[in-house]
Short mmCIF file of C-alpha atoms in Angstrom, two decimals:
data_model
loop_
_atom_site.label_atom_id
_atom_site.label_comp_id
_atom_site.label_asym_id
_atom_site.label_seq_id
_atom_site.Cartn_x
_atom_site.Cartn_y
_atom_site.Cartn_z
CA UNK A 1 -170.95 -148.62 247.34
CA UNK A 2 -172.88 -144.83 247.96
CA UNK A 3 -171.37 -142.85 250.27
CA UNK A 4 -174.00 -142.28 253.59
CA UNK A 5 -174.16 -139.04 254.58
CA UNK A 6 -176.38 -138.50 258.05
CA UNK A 7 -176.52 -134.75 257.58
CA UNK A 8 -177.64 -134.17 254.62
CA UNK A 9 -181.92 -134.77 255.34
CA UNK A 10 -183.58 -131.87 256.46
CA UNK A 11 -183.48 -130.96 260.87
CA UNK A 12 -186.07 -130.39 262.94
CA UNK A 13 -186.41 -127.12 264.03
CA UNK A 14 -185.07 -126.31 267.77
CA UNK A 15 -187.60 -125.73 270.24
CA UNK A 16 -187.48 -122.39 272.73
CA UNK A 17 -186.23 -122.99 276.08
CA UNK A 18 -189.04 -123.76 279.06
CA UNK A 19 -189.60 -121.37 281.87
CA UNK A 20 -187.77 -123.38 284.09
CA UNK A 21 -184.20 -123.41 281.55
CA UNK A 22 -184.29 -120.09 281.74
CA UNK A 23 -184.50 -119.59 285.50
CA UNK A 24 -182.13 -122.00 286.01
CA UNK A 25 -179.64 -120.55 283.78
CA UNK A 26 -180.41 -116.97 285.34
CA UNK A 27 -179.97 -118.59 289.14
CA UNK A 28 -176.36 -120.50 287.95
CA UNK A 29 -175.70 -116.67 286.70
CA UNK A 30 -176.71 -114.68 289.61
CA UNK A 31 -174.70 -117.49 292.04
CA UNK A 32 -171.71 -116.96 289.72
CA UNK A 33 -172.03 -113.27 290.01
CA UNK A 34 -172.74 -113.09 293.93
CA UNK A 35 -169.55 -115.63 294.74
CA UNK A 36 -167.46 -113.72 292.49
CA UNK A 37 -168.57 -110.41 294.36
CA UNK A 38 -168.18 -112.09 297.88
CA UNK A 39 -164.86 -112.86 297.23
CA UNK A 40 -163.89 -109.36 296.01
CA UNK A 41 -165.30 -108.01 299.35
CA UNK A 42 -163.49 -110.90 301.48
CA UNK A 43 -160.32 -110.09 300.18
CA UNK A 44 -160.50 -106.31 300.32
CA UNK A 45 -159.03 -106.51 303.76
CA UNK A 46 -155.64 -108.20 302.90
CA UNK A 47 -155.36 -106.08 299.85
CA UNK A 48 -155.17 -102.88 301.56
CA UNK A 49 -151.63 -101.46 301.86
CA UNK A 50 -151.40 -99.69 305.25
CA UNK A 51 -147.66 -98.44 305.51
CA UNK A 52 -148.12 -98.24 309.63
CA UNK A 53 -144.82 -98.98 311.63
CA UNK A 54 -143.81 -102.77 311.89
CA UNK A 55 -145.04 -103.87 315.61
CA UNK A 56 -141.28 -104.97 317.21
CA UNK A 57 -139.69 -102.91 315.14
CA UNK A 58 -138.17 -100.10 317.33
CA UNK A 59 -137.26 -102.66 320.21
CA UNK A 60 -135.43 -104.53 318.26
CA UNK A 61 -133.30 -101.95 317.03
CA UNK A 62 -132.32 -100.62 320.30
CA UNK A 63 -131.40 -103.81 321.63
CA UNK A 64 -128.14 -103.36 318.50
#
């Protein structure tokens, strides 16, 4: 019994992606880009290290 092998006849050539592929892929991309962004700017806030003076602090150490 011969041995089948389905890739072996010639392929047909790939066609180019449509207009609307290629804006798709660009709008998935420029979401992507824009949530990763947001989120940056959303967390800026909580990563800023401000050394000010602990609120309760002082109160609670003259109460010792």
């Amino acid at each position: 019994m011969p041995h089948h092998d389905d890739f072996t006849g010639p392929t047909a050539p790939r066609r180019a992606p449509g207009i609307g592929r290629l804006l798709g892929g660009a709008l998935v991309g420029l979401v992507l880009i824009s949530g990763l962004i947001g989120a940056l700017l959303l967390a800026r806030p909580a990563l800023d290290v401000d050394p000010g003076p602990v609120p309760g602090a002082p109160e609670a150490a003259e109460e010792h």
